[in-house]
Structures are given as C-alpha cells and as structure tokens.
Amino acid sequence: MIGKIYGTGSYVPPNVMENDDLANFVETSDEWIKERTGIMRRHIAQEEDMVYMAVKSAERALKNANIIAEEIDFIIVSTISSSVVLPCAACEVQKEIGAVNATCFDLNAACSGFLFAYNTAQAYIASGIYKTGIVIGAEKLSNLIDWKDRGTCILFGDGAGAVVLKAVEGKQFPLITHSEGEKGKALTCWQNDFIHMDGQEVFKFAIKQVPKCICELLEQNHLQKEEIDYFVLHQANRRIVEAVAKRLQVEIEKFPMNLQEYGNTSSASIPILLDEMNHKGIIKRGMRIIISGFGAGLSWGASLVEW
Ligand code: COA
C-alpha cells in the first residue's frame, strides 16, 4: 500500500510584516533582505497559537479531501514551536477536529520535519498499520526569534500546512532521510533562548546535500530528473533553491517558490506550498513531485509524491 494525498489545507496569519517594518527595529533594508534571501514579507501570528494554525490547516485539508474526521487513523504534527509540552499538539488537533479514532503524536525534525513526518506516515501505511492520516507542519517561529538579531529575524515566519493521506494499492517508493548530529551546532534553540544560526554553514550544507539526496532518490526510484514535474523544496532562501536547481541542471520553473510571501516557516513551508499549488490547479493527478526538506540537526531528505 502507499499513501496518496487526497487533500491539502493551510493557514497563515493575516498579520503581515514587510521587510521595511523590520528595518524599523534592526539595521537592515528591504533591498538587502530581498537580494540575499528573496523574502519580501512574512506573516506573524498575533492571537493565534501554533495549535490553532495546525487545527485550521487540518480542517481545510479534510474538507479538500472530502473525508470525515472519524475516518482518520493517525495525526502527526511536525513542529518545533509548541507553547505546551503536554499534551502534544496532535492530541489537541484531534480534540478540535473530532478525529476520535486517531493515534496522535508530534515529531521534531526542525525544517526537515514535514518531510520526516510524511515519510513516517508512508511507513505506517506501507506496513498496513494505518490507512488514513493527517500530516501537519505548524510553526509559530515568531516566539523563538530574537527580534534584535538581524541575522535570523529577517528569515522566519508563522503558518501551518496539512495533507490528508489515504492508503491505495501500490508499492511504496524508496524514501530518503539523513541526519548528522555532529553538525548540530550550526542551528540551535535552547530552552528559554532564541534561534541561533551559522547562516553560511547552513547555506553551504543545504546546497550540497539537497541536490545529492534528490539524485539518490531519483536513482533508487529508477527515474530521470526529466520525469519529475515539480521540485517542492523547503522554502528557506531563494538563493538556496536556485543553487539546487543549478546543481541538478533543472530549469528553475520546476521549483515553485512562495518564500517571498511567507519567509521560512520551517516544517510548515512544504505543505503550505503544496496547498497553494493544489488550489491554483498547478498540480494535476498523475504528476510526479519531489519534496525535499533540510535544516537543524542537521537533517535532510527527499520523497517522491505521485499526485
Ligand atoms: N541586513 C543587513 N546586513 C546584514 C544582515 C541584515 N539582515 N544580516 C547580516 N548582515 C551583514 C553582516 O553583518 C555582514 O556584514 P559585514 O560584511 O560588514 O560583516 C554582511 O551582511 C554579510 O553577512 P553574511 O552573513 O555573510 O551574509 P550572507 O550572504 O551569508 O546572508 C543569510 C546571510 C542568513 C541570509 C544566509 O547565510 C542564509 O540564508 N543562510 C541560510 C540560512 C537558512 O536558510 N537557515 C534555515 C535553514 S532551515
């Protein structure tokens, strides 16, 4: 069995922070941020907490999938920004949407989190343990940002995205995930502290490992890059996406981006982008998409999605 995406949903807070707004409290400029990252604005949660955004995205994904909450066997929430330790966010989502039959847990693999959660969901489905589930990436990173640190505060935003997966006949595709704890210091966030990052090290890591793991995925699935319709990468930085496209020698048009609007929303970025593409009718049934996440850990991976 394999999990097919039956529906997508997302929620981004209506409150927008433009690059120029940031220039009011750190020494930066719209020009610098746009040139180095491609980001123009980000959405910052006010009243909404991470769970609220996760719930909204799950409700919308269920509606889009035309599946009732009672059918859901599992909910996985990928997040690094929960304001509560217990109960887990996935149980809170279960309660709010009425998915009374679901097994629920959270997963932390930072910006690779959605990819790792998606792969975990596929493993459950392939083994026959569960049939139908929701995978959510939800983040309120604005709580973890030092708004005085121009090296990080310009990058991140808040939001949530979800996909509903349902088992269909088919053989599970090989999935790729990697972790390298030795390099963990490059991107950290200790309790009661903020996100700290060696931007250049993370940048170099991403542009080296992402193309490599995409090639690994293609090879293991006996596919050529030309057979892939879209490459949906974690939305961290336009220059990272462009560098990956260049290294893979694939035209940039196959790498959709929305980071200009939302910044880096960590584990929410891939499902928010998938939802946008789904609603705009950009992705059609039968298309092949590679999703790829990377971030703290360090961790990274890629997965093949047949829409
Ligand atoms: N505005 C203006 N100037 C800034 C700035 C800002 N927001 N942030 C840093 N600078 C300055 C630096 O102080 C430095 O000045 P100096 O030359 O006088 O010392 C200069 O700009 C260059 O800094 P540098 O850190 O070399 O810039 P960069 O080109 O590496 O860009 C990042 C910085 C953070 C945008 C980039 O490294 C990056 O995107 N890295 C990946 C981060 C990421 O994606 N993390 C999440 C992964 S999941």
mmCIF file with all atom_site columns, N, CA and C in Angstrom, residues 109-120 174-180 205-218 220-221 231-235 240 244 248 255 269-270 289-305:
data_model
loop_
_atom_site.group_PDB
_atom_site.id
_atom_site.type_symbol
_atom_site.label_atom_id
_atom_site.label_alt_id
_atom_site.label_comp_id
_atom_site.label_asym_id
_atom_site.label_entity_id
_atom_site.label_seq_id
_atom_site.pdbx_PDB_ins_code
_atom_site.Cartn_x
_atom_site.Cartn_y
_atom_site.Cartn_z
_atom_site.occupancy
_atom_site.B_iso_or_equiv
_atom_site.pdbx_formal_charge
_atom_site.auth_seq_id
_atom_site.auth_comp_id
_atom_site.auth_asym_id
_atom_site.auth_atom_id
_atom_site.pdbx_PDB_model_num
ATOM 1   N N  . ALA A 1 109 ? 11.797 17.430 13.733  1.00 0.00 ? 109 ALA A N  1
ATOM 2   C CA . ALA A 1 109 ? 12.999 17.305 12.909  1.00 0.00 ? 109 ALA A CA 1
ATOM 3   C C  . ALA A 1 109 ? 13.236 18.662 12.240  1.00 0.00 ? 109 ALA A C  1
ATOM 4   N N  . ALA A 1 110 ? 12.917 19.717 12.997  1.00 0.00 ? 110 ALA A N  1
ATOM 5   C CA . ALA A 1 110 ? 13.130 21.100 12.557  1.00 0.00 ? 110 ALA A CA 1
ATOM 6   C C  . ALA A 1 110 ? 12.564 21.333 11.147  1.00 0.00 ? 110 ALA A C  1
ATOM 7   N N  . CYS A 1 111 ? 13.344 21.990 10.298  1.00 0.00 ? 111 CYS A N  1
ATOM 8   C CA . CYS A 1 111 ? 12.814 22.347 8.972   1.00 0.00 ? 111 CYS A CA 1
ATOM 9   C C  . CYS A 1 111 ? 12.659 21.126 8.069   1.00 0.00 ? 111 CYS A C  1
ATOM 10  N N  . SER A 1 112 ? 13.236 19.988 8.467   1.00 0.00 ? 112 SER A N  1
ATOM 11  C CA . SER A 1 112 ? 13.005 18.736 7.729   1.00 0.00 ? 112 SER A CA 1
ATOM 12  C C  . SER A 1 112 ? 11.760 18.037 8.250   1.00 0.00 ? 112 SER A C  1
ATOM 13  N N  . GLY A 1 113 ? 11.118 18.615 9.242   1.00 0.00 ? 113 GLY A N  1
ATOM 14  C CA . GLY A 1 113 ? 10.069 17.929 9.988   1.00 0.00 ? 113 GLY A CA 1
ATOM 15  C C  . GLY A 1 113 ? 8.912  17.424 9.156   1.00 0.00 ? 113 GLY A C  1
ATOM 16  N N  . PHE A 1 114 ? 8.418  18.248 8.228   1.00 0.00 ? 114 PHE A N  1
ATOM 17  C CA . PHE A 1 114 ? 7.276  17.773 7.436   1.00 0.00 ? 114 PHE A CA 1
ATOM 18  C C  . PHE A 1 114 ? 7.677  16.558 6.611   1.00 0.00 ? 114 PHE A C  1
ATOM 19  N N  . LEU A 1 115 ? 8.871  16.647 6.011   1.00 0.00 ? 115 LEU A N  1
ATOM 20  C CA . LEU A 1 115 ? 9.350  15.537 5.187   1.00 0.00 ? 115 LEU A CA 1
ATOM 21  C C  . LEU A 1 115 ? 9.483  14.263 6.030   1.00 0.00 ? 115 LEU A C  1
ATOM 22  N N  . PHE A 1 116 ? 10.066 14.397 7.223   1.00 0.00 ? 116 PHE A N  1
ATOM 23  C CA . PHE A 1 116 ? 10.246 13.221 8.089   1.00 0.00 ? 116 PHE A CA 1
ATOM 24  C C  . PHE A 1 116 ? 8.878  12.676 8.526   1.00 0.00 ? 116 PHE A C  1
ATOM 25  N N  . ALA A 1 117 ? 7.942  13.575 8.816   1.00 0.00 ? 117 ALA A N  1
ATOM 26  C CA . ALA A 1 117 ? 6.608  13.144 9.247   1.00 0.00 ? 117 ALA A CA 1
ATOM 27  C C  . ALA A 1 117 ? 5.873  12.462 8.089   1.00 0.00 ? 117 ALA A C  1
ATOM 28  N N  . TYR A 1 118 ? 6.026  13.023 6.900   1.00 0.00 ? 118 TYR A N  1
ATOM 29  C CA . TYR A 1 118 ? 5.404  12.437 5.704   1.00 0.00 ? 118 TYR A CA 1
ATOM 30  C C  . TYR A 1 118 ? 5.946  11.027 5.468   1.00 0.00 ? 118 TYR A C  1
ATOM 31  N N  . ASN A 1 119 ? 7.273  10.880 5.598   1.00 0.00 ? 119 ASN A N  1
ATOM 32  C CA . ASN A 1 119 ? 7.883  9.568  5.399   1.00 0.00 ? 119 ASN A CA 1
ATOM 33  C C  . ASN A 1 119 ? 7.441  8.586  6.484   1.00 0.00 ? 119 ASN A C  1
ATOM 34  N N  . THR A 1 120 ? 7.304  9.067  7.716   1.00 0.00 ? 120 THR A N  1
ATOM 35  C CA . THR A 1 120 ? 6.816  8.216  8.816   1.00 0.00 ? 120 THR A CA 1
ATOM 36  C C  . THR A 1 120 ? 5.401  7.730  8.494   1.00 0.00 ? 120 THR A C  1
ATOM 37  N N  . PRO A 1 174 ? 10.984 4.097  -2.496  1.00 0.00 ? 174 PRO A N  1
ATOM 38  C CA . PRO A 1 174 ? 12.070 4.324  -1.543  1.00 0.00 ? 174 PRO A CA 1
ATOM 39  C C  . PRO A 1 174 ? 12.056 5.787  -1.076  1.00 0.00 ? 174 PRO A C  1
ATOM 40  N N  . LEU A 1 175 ? 12.361 6.022  0.197   1.00 0.00 ? 175 LEU A N  1
ATOM 41  C CA . LEU A 1 175 ? 12.334 7.371  0.778   1.00 0.00 ? 175 LEU A CA 1
ATOM 42  C C  . LEU A 1 175 ? 13.736 7.690  1.290   1.00 0.00 ? 175 LEU A C  1
ATOM 43  N N  . ILE A 1 176 ? 14.101 8.944  1.266   1.00 0.00 ? 176 ILE A N  1
ATOM 44  C CA . ILE A 1 176 ? 15.460 9.301  1.698   1.00 0.00 ? 176 ILE A CA 1
ATOM 45  C C  . ILE A 1 176 ? 15.401 10.245 2.905   1.00 0.00 ? 176 ILE A C  1
ATOM 46  N N  . THR A 1 177 ? 16.083 9.868  3.989   1.00 0.00 ? 177 THR A N  1
ATOM 47  C CA . THR A 1 177 ? 16.250 10.796 5.119   1.00 0.00 ? 177 THR A CA 1
ATOM 48  C C  . THR A 1 177 ? 17.666 10.627 5.671   1.00 0.00 ? 177 THR A C  1
ATOM 49  N N  . HIS A 1 178 ? 18.249 11.743 6.104   1.00 0.00 ? 178 HIS A N  1
ATOM 50  C CA . HIS A 1 178 ? 19.600 11.698 6.687   1.00 0.00 ? 178 HIS A CA 1
ATOM 51  C C  . HIS A 1 178 ? 19.660 12.644 7.881   1.00 0.00 ? 178 HIS A C  1
ATOM 52  N N  . SER A 1 179 ? 20.568 12.331 8.830   1.00 0.00 ? 179 SER A N  1
ATOM 53  C CA . SER A 1 179 ? 20.815 13.234 9.957   1.00 0.00 ? 179 SER A CA 1
ATOM 54  C C  . SER A 1 179 ? 22.304 13.237 10.252  1.00 0.00 ? 179 SER A C  1
ATOM 55  N N  . GLU A 1 180 ? 22.796 14.381 10.737  1.00 0.00 ? 180 GLU A N  1
ATOM 56  C CA . GLU A 1 180 ? 24.218 14.487 11.080  1.00 0.00 ? 180 GLU A CA 1
ATOM 57  C C  . GLU A 1 180 ? 24.360 15.322 12.354  1.00 0.00 ? 180 GLU A C  1
ATOM 58  N N  . PHE A 1 205 ? 25.673 23.738 3.604   1.00 0.00 ? 205 PHE A N  1
ATOM 59  C CA . PHE A 1 205 ? 25.132 22.384 3.831   1.00 0.00 ? 205 PHE A CA 1
ATOM 60  C C  . PHE A 1 205 ? 23.947 22.128 2.889   1.00 0.00 ? 205 PHE A C  1
ATOM 61  N N  . ALA A 1 206 ? 23.034 23.095 2.830   1.00 0.00 ? 206 ALA A N  1
ATOM 62  C CA . ALA A 1 206 ? 21.806 22.894 2.041   1.00 0.00 ? 206 ALA A CA 1
ATOM 63  C C  . ALA A 1 206 ? 22.114 22.719 0.557   1.00 0.00 ? 206 ALA A C  1
ATOM 64  N N  . ILE A 1 207 ? 22.978 23.579 0.029   1.00 0.00 ? 207 ILE A N  1
ATOM 65  C CA . ILE A 1 207 ? 23.188 23.496 -1.430  1.00 0.00 ? 207 ILE A CA 1
ATOM 66  C C  . ILE A 1 207 ? 24.025 22.272 -1.827  1.00 0.00 ? 207 ILE A C  1
ATOM 67  N N  . LYS A 1 208 ? 24.714 21.682 -0.829  1.00 0.00 ? 208 LYS A N  1
ATOM 68  C CA . LYS A 1 208 ? 25.453 20.449 -1.130  1.00 0.00 ? 208 LYS A CA 1
ATOM 69  C C  . LYS A 1 208 ? 24.553 19.216 -0.973  1.00 0.00 ? 208 LYS A C  1
ATOM 70  N N  . GLN A 1 209 ? 23.847 19.133 0.169   1.00 0.00 ? 209 GLN A N  1
ATOM 71  C CA . GLN A 1 209 ? 23.138 17.887 0.490   1.00 0.00 ? 209 GLN A CA 1
ATOM 72  C C  . GLN A 1 209 ? 21.792 17.732 -0.236  1.00 0.00 ? 209 GLN A C  1
ATOM 73  N N  . VAL A 1 210 ? 21.112 18.847 -0.502  1.00 0.00 ? 210 VAL A N  1
ATOM 74  C CA . VAL A 1 210 ? 19.781 18.711 -1.117  1.00 0.00 ? 210 VAL A CA 1
ATOM 75  C C  . VAL A 1 210 ? 19.881 18.119 -2.534  1.00 0.00 ? 210 VAL A C  1
ATOM 76  N N  . PRO A 1 211 ? 20.755 18.646 -3.406  1.00 0.00 ? 211 PRO A N  1
ATOM 77  C CA . PRO A 1 211 ? 20.840 18.021 -4.732  1.00 0.00 ? 211 PRO A CA 1
ATOM 78  C C  . PRO A 1 211 ? 21.281 16.557 -4.643  1.00 0.00 ? 211 PRO A C  1
ATOM 79  N N  . LYS A 1 212 ? 22.213 16.295 -3.675  1.00 0.00 ? 212 LYS A N  1
ATOM 80  C CA . LYS A 1 212 ? 22.717 14.924 -3.527  1.00 0.00 ? 212 LYS A CA 1
ATOM 81  C C  . LYS A 1 212 ? 21.582 13.953 -3.156  1.00 0.00 ? 212 LYS A C  1
ATOM 82  N N  . CYS A 1 213 ? 20.745 14.370 -2.199  1.00 0.00 ? 213 CYS A N  1
ATOM 83  C CA . CYS A 1 213 ? 19.702 13.422 -1.773  1.00 0.00 ? 213 CYS A CA 1
ATOM 84  C C  . CYS A 1 213 ? 18.596 13.317 -2.833  1.00 0.00 ? 213 CYS A C  1
ATOM 85  N N  . ILE A 1 214 ? 18.396 14.371 -3.615  1.00 0.00 ? 214 ILE A N  1
ATOM 86  C CA . ILE A 1 214 ? 17.413 14.267 -4.711  1.00 0.00 ? 214 ILE A CA 1
ATOM 87  C C  . ILE A 1 214 ? 17.924 13.272 -5.760  1.00 0.00 ? 214 ILE A C  1
ATOM 88  N N  . CYS A 1 215 ? 19.231 13.326 -6.048  1.00 0.00 ? 215 CYS A N  1
ATOM 89  C CA . CYS A 1 215 ? 19.812 12.366 -7.012  1.00 0.00 ? 215 CYS A CA 1
ATOM 90  C C  . CYS A 1 215 ? 19.696 10.947 -6.472  1.00 0.00 ? 215 CYS A C  1
ATOM 91  N N  . GLU A 1 216 ? 19.939 10.793 -5.162  1.00 0.00 ? 216 GLU A N  1
ATOM 92  C CA . GLU A 1 216 ? 19.818 9.475  -4.508  1.00 0.00 ? 216 GLU A CA 1
ATOM 93  C C  . GLU A 1 216 ? 18.381 8.951  -4.672  1.00 0.00 ? 216 GLU A C  1
ATOM 94  N N  . LEU A 1 217 ? 17.423 9.848  -4.456  1.00 0.00 ? 217 LEU A N  1
ATOM 95  C CA . LEU A 1 217 ? 16.005 9.466  -4.557  1.00 0.00 ? 217 LEU A CA 1
ATOM 96  C C  . LEU A 1 217 ? 15.662 9.050  -5.990  1.00 0.00 ? 217 LEU A C  1
ATOM 97  N N  . LEU A 1 218 ? 16.136 9.848  -6.958  1.00 0.00 ? 218 LEU A N  1
ATOM 98  C CA . LEU A 1 218 ? 15.857 9.531  -8.364  1.00 0.00 ? 218 LEU A CA 1
ATOM 99  C C  . LEU A 1 218 ? 16.438 8.172  -8.721  1.00 0.00 ? 218 LEU A C  1
ATOM 100 N N  . GLN A 1 220 ? 17.253 5.620  -6.745  1.00 0.00 ? 220 GLN A N  1
ATOM 101 C CA . GLN A 1 220 ? 16.579 4.494  -6.088  1.00 0.00 ? 220 GLN A CA 1
ATOM 102 C C  . GLN A 1 220 ? 15.196 4.217  -6.671  1.00 0.00 ? 220 GLN A C  1
ATOM 103 N N  . ASN A 1 221 ? 14.605 5.251  -7.278  1.00 0.00 ? 221 ASN A N  1
ATOM 104 C CA . ASN A 1 221 ? 13.284 5.058  -7.898  1.00 0.00 ? 221 ASN A CA 1
ATOM 105 C C  . ASN A 1 221 ? 13.371 4.826  -9.410  1.00 0.00 ? 221 ASN A C  1
ATOM 106 N N  . PHE A 1 231 ? 9.761  20.245 -8.221  1.00 0.00 ? 231 PHE A N  1
ATOM 107 C CA . PHE A 1 231 ? 10.616 20.019 -7.059  1.00 0.00 ? 231 PHE A CA 1
ATOM 108 C C  . PHE A 1 231 ? 10.166 21.019 -5.995  1.00 0.00 ? 231 PHE A C  1
ATOM 109 N N  . VAL A 1 232 ? 9.502  20.521 -4.955  1.00 0.00 ? 232 VAL A N  1
ATOM 110 C CA . VAL A 1 232 ? 8.981  21.402 -3.900  1.00 0.00 ? 232 VAL A CA 1
ATOM 111 C C  . VAL A 1 232 ? 9.941  21.332 -2.720  1.00 0.00 ? 232 VAL A C  1
ATOM 112 N N  . LEU A 1 233 ? 10.782 22.368 -2.634  1.00 0.00 ? 233 LEU A N  1
ATOM 113 C CA . LEU A 1 233 ? 11.820 22.394 -1.597  1.00 0.00 ? 233 LEU A CA 1
ATOM 114 C C  . LEU A 1 233 ? 11.345 23.180 -0.386  1.00 0.00 ? 233 LEU A C  1
ATOM 115 N N  . HIS A 1 234 ? 11.922 22.864 0.773   1.00 0.00 ? 234 HIS A N  1
ATOM 116 C CA . HIS A 1 234 ? 11.717 23.716 1.941   1.00 0.00 ? 234 HIS A CA 1
ATOM 117 C C  . HIS A 1 234 ? 12.067 25.153 1.553   1.00 0.00 ? 234 HIS A C  1
ATOM 118 N N  . GLN A 1 235 ? 11.188 26.083 1.933   1.00 0.00 ? 235 GLN A N  1
ATOM 119 C CA . GLN A 1 235 ? 11.319 27.480 1.491   1.00 0.00 ? 235 GLN A CA 1
ATOM 120 C C  . GLN A 1 235 ? 12.160 28.292 2.481   1.00 0.00 ? 235 GLN A C  1
ATOM 121 N N  . ILE A 1 240 ? 19.163 29.476 -2.163  1.00 0.00 ? 240 ILE A N  1
ATOM 122 C CA . ILE A 1 240 ? 19.355 28.026 -1.957  1.00 0.00 ? 240 ILE A CA 1
ATOM 123 C C  . ILE A 1 240 ? 18.596 27.262 -3.045  1.00 0.00 ? 240 ILE A C  1
ATOM 124 N N  . VAL A 1 244 ? 20.272 24.852 -5.902  1.00 0.00 ? 244 VAL A N  1
ATOM 125 C CA . VAL A 1 244 ? 19.909 23.431 -6.043  1.00 0.00 ? 244 VAL A CA 1
ATOM 126 C C  . VAL A 1 244 ? 19.497 23.152 -7.494  1.00 0.00 ? 244 VAL A C  1
ATOM 127 N N  . LEU A 1 248 ? 21.427 20.616 -10.066 1.00 0.00 ? 248 LEU A N  1
ATOM 128 C CA . LEU A 1 248 ? 20.708 19.478 -10.674 1.00 0.00 ? 248 LEU A CA 1
ATOM 129 C C  . LEU A 1 248 ? 20.553 19.650 -12.181 1.00 0.00 ? 248 LEU A C  1
ATOM 130 N N  . PHE A 1 255 ? 10.808 24.685 -9.935  1.00 0.00 ? 255 PHE A N  1
ATOM 131 C CA . PHE A 1 255 ? 10.990 24.853 -8.491  1.00 0.00 ? 255 PHE A CA 1
ATOM 132 C C  . PHE A 1 255 ? 10.068 25.966 -7.991  1.00 0.00 ? 255 PHE A C  1
ATOM 133 N N  . SER A 1 269 ? 6.558  24.939 5.654   1.00 0.00 ? 269 SER A N  1
ATOM 134 C CA . SER A 1 269 ? 6.748  25.542 4.323   1.00 0.00 ? 269 SER A CA 1
ATOM 135 C C  . SER A 1 269 ? 6.334  24.619 3.175   1.00 0.00 ? 269 SER A C  1
ATOM 136 N N  . ILE A 1 270 ? 6.696  23.343 3.255   1.00 0.00 ? 270 ILE A N  1
ATOM 137 C CA . ILE A 1 270 ? 6.358  22.432 2.142   1.00 0.00 ? 270 ILE A CA 1
ATOM 138 C C  . ILE A 1 270 ? 4.837  22.237 2.027   1.00 0.00 ? 270 ILE A C  1
ATOM 139 N N  . ILE A 1 289 ? 6.074  14.646 -8.124  1.00 0.00 ? 289 ILE A N  1
ATOM 140 C CA . ILE A 1 289 ? 6.673  15.781 -7.423  1.00 0.00 ? 289 ILE A CA 1
ATOM 141 C C  . ILE A 1 289 ? 7.706  15.250 -6.444  1.00 0.00 ? 289 ILE A C  1
ATOM 142 N N  . ILE A 1 290 ? 8.844  15.920 -6.359  1.00 0.00 ? 290 ILE A N  1
ATOM 143 C CA . ILE A 1 290 ? 9.801  15.572 -5.299  1.00 0.00 ? 290 ILE A CA 1
ATOM 144 C C  . ILE A 1 290 ? 9.707  16.647 -4.232  1.00 0.00 ? 290 ILE A C  1
ATOM 145 N N  . ILE A 1 291 ? 9.501  16.231 -2.982  1.00 0.00 ? 291 ILE A N  1
ATOM 146 C CA . ILE A 1 291 ? 9.547  17.188 -1.878  1.00 0.00 ? 291 ILE A CA 1
ATOM 147 C C  . ILE A 1 291 ? 10.868 16.970 -1.149  1.00 0.00 ? 291 ILE A C  1
ATOM 148 N N  . SER A 1 292 ? 11.482 18.070 -0.706  1.00 0.00 ? 292 SER A N  1
ATOM 149 C CA . SER A 1 292 ? 12.771 17.935 -0.022  1.00 0.00 ? 292 SER A CA 1
ATOM 150 C C  . SER A 1 292 ? 12.899 18.962 1.100   1.00 0.00 ? 292 SER A C  1
ATOM 151 N N  . GLY A 1 293 ? 13.241 18.455 2.278   1.00 0.00 ? 293 GLY A N  1
ATOM 152 C CA . GLY A 1 293 ? 13.401 19.331 3.443   1.00 0.00 ? 293 GLY A CA 1
ATOM 153 C C  . GLY A 1 293 ? 14.822 19.267 3.970   1.00 0.00 ? 293 GLY A C  1
ATOM 154 N N  . PHE A 1 294 ? 15.237 20.307 4.669   1.00 0.00 ? 294 PHE A N  1
ATOM 155 C CA . PHE A 1 294 ? 16.595 20.358 5.241   1.00 0.00 ? 294 PHE A CA 1
ATOM 156 C C  . PHE A 1 294 ? 16.603 21.361 6.380   1.00 0.00 ? 294 PHE A C  1
ATOM 157 N N  . GLY A 1 295 ? 17.458 21.144 7.349   1.00 0.00 ? 295 GLY A N  1
ATOM 158 C CA . GLY A 1 295 ? 17.529 22.122 8.438   1.00 0.00 ? 295 GLY A CA 1
ATOM 159 C C  . GLY A 1 295 ? 18.290 21.599 9.639   1.00 0.00 ? 295 GLY A C  1
ATOM 160 N N  . ALA A 1 296 ? 17.902 22.107 10.812  1.00 0.00 ? 296 ALA A N  1
ATOM 161 C CA . ALA A 1 296 ? 18.639 21.812 12.048  1.00 0.00 ? 296 ALA A CA 1
ATOM 162 C C  . ALA A 1 296 ? 18.714 20.316 12.276  1.00 0.00 ? 296 ALA A C  1
ATOM 163 N N  . GLY A 1 297 ? 19.730 19.935 12.994  1.00 0.00 ? 297 GLY A N  1
ATOM 164 C CA . GLY A 1 297 ? 20.006 18.517 13.277  1.00 0.00 ? 297 GLY A CA 1
ATOM 165 C C  . GLY A 1 297 ? 21.488 18.213 13.247  1.00 0.00 ? 297 GLY A C  1
ATOM 166 N N  . LEU A 1 298 ? 22.084 18.421 12.082  1.00 0.00 ? 298 LEU A N  1
ATOM 167 C CA . LEU A 1 298 ? 21.473 18.758 10.786  1.00 0.00 ? 298 LEU A CA 1
ATOM 168 C C  . LEU A 1 298 ? 20.665 17.570 10.257  1.00 0.00 ? 298 LEU A C  1
ATOM 169 N N  . SER A 1 299 ? 19.660 17.851 9.466   1.00 0.00 ? 299 SER A N  1
ATOM 170 C CA . SER A 1 299 ? 18.838 16.785 8.931   1.00 0.00 ? 299 SER A CA 1
ATOM 171 C C  . SER A 1 299 ? 18.364 17.185 7.536   1.00 0.00 ? 299 SER A C  1
ATOM 172 N N  . TRP A 1 300 ? 18.119 16.185 6.715   1.00 0.00 ? 300 TRP A N  1
ATOM 173 C CA . TRP A 1 300 ? 17.647 16.472 5.357   1.00 0.00 ? 300 TRP A CA 1
ATOM 174 C C  . TRP A 1 300 ? 17.074 15.201 4.722   1.00 0.00 ? 300 TRP A C  1
ATOM 175 N N  . GLY A 1 301 ? 16.347 15.375 3.649   1.00 0.00 ? 301 GLY A N  1
ATOM 176 C CA . GLY A 1 301 ? 15.777 14.204 2.985   1.00 0.00 ? 301 GLY A CA 1
ATOM 177 C C  . GLY A 1 301 ? 14.911 14.612 1.817   1.00 0.00 ? 301 GLY A C  1
ATOM 178 N N  . ALA A 1 302 ? 14.426 13.598 1.118   1.00 0.00 ? 302 ALA A N  1
ATOM 179 C CA . ALA A 1 302 ? 13.565 13.843 -0.047  1.00 0.00 ? 302 ALA A CA 1
ATOM 180 C C  . ALA A 1 302 ? 12.594 12.686 -0.210  1.00 0.00 ? 302 ALA A C  1
ATOM 181 N N  . SER A 1 303 ? 11.482 12.967 -0.815  1.00 0.00 ? 303 SER A N  1
ATOM 182 C CA . SER A 1 303 ? 10.473 11.934 -1.016  1.00 0.00 ? 303 SER A CA 1
ATOM 183 C C  . SER A 1 303 ? 9.756  12.171 -2.343  1.00 0.00 ? 303 SER A C  1
ATOM 184 N N  . LEU A 1 304 ? 9.299  11.082 -2.918  1.00 0.00 ? 304 LEU A N  1
ATOM 185 C CA . LEU A 1 304 ? 8.592  11.184 -4.190  1.00 0.00 ? 304 LEU A CA 1
ATOM 186 C C  . LEU A 1 304 ? 7.089  11.141 -3.940  1.00 0.00 ? 304 LEU A C  1
ATOM 187 N N  . VAL A 1 305 ? 6.385  12.102 -4.526  1.00 0.00 ? 305 VAL A N  1
ATOM 188 C CA . VAL A 1 305 ? 4.934  12.153 -4.371  1.00 0.00 ? 305 VAL A CA 1
ATOM 189 C C  . VAL A 1 305 ? 4.310  11.951 -5.752  1.00 0.00 ? 305 VAL A C  1
#
